[in-house]
Coordinates of C-alpha atoms and ligand atoms in Angstrom, one line a residue:
M1 CA 0.1 0.0 0.2
I2 CA 1.0 3.6 -0.6
F3 CA 2.7 5.6 2.4
D4 CA 1.9 9.3 2.0
T5 CA 4.7 10.8 4.3
H6 CA 3.8 14.1 4.3
A7 CA -0.2 15.4 3.7
H8 CA -2.1 18.3 5.2
Y9 CA -5.2 17.2 5.3
D10 CA -6.0 19.5 8.3
D11 CA -6.1 22.5 5.7
P12 CA -9.2 24.2 4.9
A13 CA -8.9 23.0 1.2
F14 CA -10.6 20.1 2.3
D15 CA -13.3 21.4 4.5
E16 CA -16.0 20.5 2.1
D17 CA -15.3 16.6 1.9
R18 CA -12.5 15.8 4.2
E19 CA -14.4 12.9 5.7
S20 CA -15.5 11.0 2.3
L21 CA -12.1 12.0 1.0
I22 CA -10.1 10.4 3.6
D23 CA -12.5 7.6 3.6
S24 CA -11.8 7.2 0.1
L25 CA -8.3 6.6 0.5
L26 CA -7.7 3.0 2.0
G27 CA -10.1 1.5 -0.9
A28 CA -7.7 3.7 -3.1
G29 CA -4.6 1.8 -1.8
I30 CA -3.2 4.7 0.5
G31 CA -2.3 2.5 3.4
H32 CA -0.7 5.0 5.7
V33 CA -0.4 9.0 6.0
V34 CA 1.0 11.7 8.5
D35 CA -0.6 14.7 8.4
I36 CA 2.1 17.6 9.3
G37 CA 1.9 20.2 11.5
A38 CA 3.1 23.7 10.1
S39 CA 1.9 25.8 13.1
I40 CA 0.4 25.6 16.6
D41 CA -3.4 25.7 15.5
T42 CA -2.6 22.9 12.1
T43 CA -0.7 20.7 14.8
R44 CA -3.7 20.3 16.9
K45 CA -5.9 19.6 14.1
A46 CA -3.2 17.3 12.8
L47 CA -3.2 15.7 16.0
E48 CA -7.1 15.4 16.2
L49 CA -6.8 13.7 12.5
A50 CA -4.4 11.1 13.8
H51 CA -6.8 10.3 16.9
K52 CA -9.5 9.6 14.7
Y53 CA -8.1 7.4 12.2
D54 CA -5.8 4.6 12.8
F55 CA -4.0 4.9 9.4
I56 CA -3.5 8.6 9.8
Y57 CA -0.5 9.9 12.4
A58 CA 0.6 13.1 13.3
A59 CA 4.1 15.3 13.1
V60 CA 4.4 18.2 15.5
G61 CA 6.1 21.3 14.6
V62 CA 6.2 25.0 13.4
H63 CA 7.2 25.9 9.8
P64 CA 10.1 28.2 9.4
S65 CA 7.1 30.7 7.9
E66 CA 5.1 30.6 11.1
V67 CA 7.7 30.9 13.9
E68 CA 6.8 34.5 14.6
E69 CA 4.0 32.5 16.5
L70 CA 6.5 30.4 19.0
T71 CA 7.2 31.6 22.6
E72 CA 8.1 29.6 25.4
D73 CA 5.0 28.8 26.5
N74 CA 4.0 27.5 23.0
F75 CA 7.2 25.6 22.6
E76 CA 6.3 23.7 25.8
L77 CA 2.9 22.6 24.1
L78 CA 4.4 21.2 21.3
R79 CA 7.1 19.4 23.8
E80 CA 3.6 18.0 25.4
W81 CA 2.4 17.0 22.0
S82 CA 5.3 15.4 20.9
E83 CA 4.7 12.7 23.8
D84 CA 1.5 12.0 22.4
G85 CA 1.2 8.3 21.1
R86 CA -0.2 9.3 17.8
C87 CA 2.9 11.4 17.2
V88 CA 5.6 10.0 14.9
A89 CA 8.0 13.2 14.0
I90 CA 9.0 16.9 14.6
G91 CA 7.9 18.5 11.5
E92 CA 7.7 20.1 9.5
I93 CA 10.6 22.8 10.6
G94 CA 13.4 24.3 8.7
L95 CA 14.3 27.2 7.1
D96 CA 12.5 29.3 4.3
Y97 CA 14.4 32.2 2.5
H98 CA 11.8 32.9 -0.2
W99 CA 10.1 35.7 1.4
P100 CA 12.3 38.4 3.7
E101 CA 10.1 37.5 6.6
P102 CA 10.2 36.0 9.4
G103 CA 13.6 37.1 9.5
R104 CA 16.6 34.8 9.4
D105 CA 17.9 34.5 12.7
L106 CA 14.5 34.1 14.5
Q107 CA 14.1 30.8 11.7
K108 CA 17.4 29.5 12.8
K109 CA 17.0 29.8 16.0
W110 CA 13.6 27.7 16.3
F111 CA 14.8 25.4 13.7
R112 CA 18.0 24.2 16.0
R113 CA 15.5 24.2 19.2
Q114 CA 13.0 22.0 17.5
L115 CA 15.8 19.8 16.0
N116 CA 17.0 19.4 19.5
L117 CA 13.2 18.6 20.7
A118 CA 13.4 15.7 18.2
R119 CA 16.7 14.3 19.9
E120 CA 15.1 14.7 23.5
Q121 CA 11.9 12.9 22.1
Q122 CA 13.8 10.5 20.1
L123 CA 11.8 11.6 17.2
P124 CA 12.8 11.8 13.5
V125 CA 12.2 15.9 12.1
V126 CA 10.5 16.5 8.5
I127 CA 12.9 19.1 7.2
H128 CA 11.1 22.3 5.3
S129 CA 14.0 23.8 3.5
R130 CA 13.4 26.5 0.3
D131 CA 16.2 28.8 -1.0
A132 CA 18.1 27.9 1.8
A133 CA 20.4 25.3 1.0
K134 CA 23.5 26.2 2.8
D135 CA 22.3 27.3 5.9
T136 CA 20.1 24.1 6.6
V137 CA 23.0 21.9 5.8
D138 CA 25.3 23.8 8.1
I139 CA 22.6 23.4 10.9
L140 CA 21.9 20.0 10.1
K141 CA 25.9 19.5 10.6
E142 CA 26.5 21.5 13.6
E143 CA 23.5 19.8 15.4
H144 CA 24.3 16.6 14.7
A145 CA 21.1 15.6 12.7
E146 CA 23.1 12.1 11.4
E147 CA 21.9 11.2 15.4
I148 CA 18.3 12.4 14.7
G149 CA 17.4 11.1 11.2
G150 CA 14.4 12.3 9.1
V151 CA 13.5 13.6 5.9
I152 CA 14.1 16.4 3.7
H153 CA 10.5 17.1 2.5
C154 CA 9.8 18.0 -1.3
F155 CA 13.5 17.8 -2.2
S156 CA 14.2 20.9 -4.6
Y157 CA 18.3 21.5 -4.5
T158 CA 20.9 20.2 -6.5
K159 CA 22.5 16.2 -6.7
E160 CA 25.5 18.2 -4.7
I161 CA 23.0 19.1 -1.9
A162 CA 21.1 15.4 -2.1
K163 CA 24.2 13.6 -1.5
E164 CA 25.5 16.1 1.7
C165 CA 21.9 15.1 3.0
L166 CA 22.2 11.5 1.9
D167 CA 25.6 11.1 4.0
M168 CA 23.9 12.6 6.9
G169 CA 21.7 9.4 6.6
F170 CA 18.4 11.9 5.6
Y171 CA 15.8 10.5 3.3
I172 CA 14.6 12.6 0.3
G173 CA 10.9 13.4 0.0
V174 CA 9.7 13.0 -3.6
G175 CA 5.8 14.4 -4.7
G176 CA 4.2 16.0 -7.6
V177 CA 7.0 17.9 -8.6
I178 CA 8.8 14.9 -10.3
T179 CA 6.3 15.1 -12.8
F180 CA 6.6 18.6 -14.1
K181 CA 8.2 19.8 -17.1
N182 CA 10.4 21.8 -15.3
G183 CA 11.3 19.1 -12.8
K184 CA 14.1 17.5 -14.2
K185 CA 16.8 18.9 -11.1
L186 CA 14.6 16.3 -8.7
R187 CA 14.5 13.7 -11.7
E188 CA 18.6 14.0 -11.4
V189 CA 18.3 13.7 -7.7
V190 CA 16.0 10.6 -7.7
E191 CA 18.3 8.8 -10.1
M192 CA 21.3 9.1 -7.9
T193 CA 19.4 8.6 -5.2
P194 CA 19.2 4.7 -3.8
M195 CA 15.8 3.7 -3.9
D196 CA 16.1 2.8 0.2
R197 CA 16.3 6.6 1.0
I198 CA 13.3 7.6 -1.2
L199 CA 9.7 8.0 0.4
L200 CA 6.5 9.2 -1.5
E201 CA 4.7 12.4 -0.5
T202 CA 1.9 14.7 -1.5
D203 CA 2.2 18.0 0.5
C204 CA -1.5 18.2 -0.3
P205 CA -3.5 20.4 -0.9
Y206 CA -0.4 21.8 -2.7
L207 CA 2.0 20.4 -5.6
A208 CA -0.6 18.0 -7.5
P209 CA 1.4 15.9 -10.3
E210 CA 0.9 16.3 -13.9
P211 CA -2.3 16.0 -15.2
Y212 CA -3.5 18.0 -12.3
R213 CA -0.7 20.1 -11.8
G214 CA -2.3 23.3 -10.2
K215 CA -5.7 21.5 -8.8
R216 CA -6.2 20.7 -5.1
N217 CA -3.8 17.9 -4.6
S218 CA -4.4 14.4 -2.5
S219 CA -3.1 11.2 -2.0
L220 CA -5.4 9.8 -4.5
Y221 CA -2.7 11.0 -6.8
L222 CA 0.1 9.5 -5.5
P223 CA 0.0 6.9 -8.5
Y224 CA 1.5 9.6 -10.9
V225 CA 4.6 10.1 -8.6
V226 CA 4.7 6.4 -8.6
E227 CA 4.9 5.9 -11.9
E228 CA 7.3 8.5 -12.7
I229 CA 9.8 6.9 -10.0
S230 CA 9.4 3.7 -11.6
K231 CA 10.5 5.0 -14.8
I232 CA 13.7 6.4 -13.4
K233 CA 14.5 3.7 -12.0
G234 CA 13.8 0.9 -14.3
I235 CA 11.6 -1.0 -11.7
S236 CA 8.0 -1.9 -11.0
T237 CA 5.6 0.4 -9.6
E238 CA 4.7 -2.5 -7.1
E239 CA 8.3 -2.1 -6.5
V240 CA 8.2 1.5 -5.7
I241 CA 5.0 1.0 -3.7
R242 CA 6.6 -1.3 -1.6
I243 CA 10.1 -0.2 -0.8
T244 CA 8.8 3.5 -0.2
Q245 CA 6.6 2.1 2.2
D246 CA 9.0 0.1 3.9
N247 CA 11.4 3.4 4.0
A248 CA 8.5 5.6 5.7
K249 CA 7.9 2.7 8.4
T250 CA 11.8 2.6 9.0
M251 CA 12.1 6.3 9.2
Y252 CA 8.7 6.7 11.3
N253 CA 10.2 4.1 13.7
M254 CA 6.7 2.4 12.9
H255 CA 7.0 -1.3 13.5
L256 CA 3.5 -2.5 11.8
Ligands
NI1 NI1 4.0 20.6 3.7

């Protein structure tokens, strides 16, 4: 069964049909979903979903674009939530330099704090990194993230950066971008990444694969991503599904 390692079913884009859509996933071959928190509010909702559905798990964390809401009190809340039995990771956390705000120092501070929370709680991390490759790799090295482990979600960098992340033991998250006309860089990264280090993800409602690019994404479209990986790797789609599911269970420490 397909393992969607990164989804946001808490998003308002799913308000109208969340229940019926989620109910349709198992029948469509989606065996597991991790709903990823990106703020205090969405982390709370991710945990609610994880308690409501057996096959949905949650990641607890605040996205770099939302770190202005982090206070010591809110950080304590994240710590409390990270002890929830349905929480399988700290994320999404990281650096996003696409916009000028929040300031880089603030992003770095809370990235390091959340990395250390993951270390304390012995949870892997789900990393969001955009236009910030060097600082991300530097911080991961300084914080000895090879001892924490996790995934660089929606990987958008070069083969050289991918190699540095793989050398630290990280997984590479691959989603709809691999089907895009301008997804050549990611296809090259997938080509050089060992199959046992690739994870499937949607980042839904964002980043729907072709032929649905620009539409609302969901785990139901992951077969298009599977198809593209199978072509690049020269293995069957069944193999891609089986291996990436094993990888996800290993990374999230799920002994199912
Ligand atoms: Ni995301």
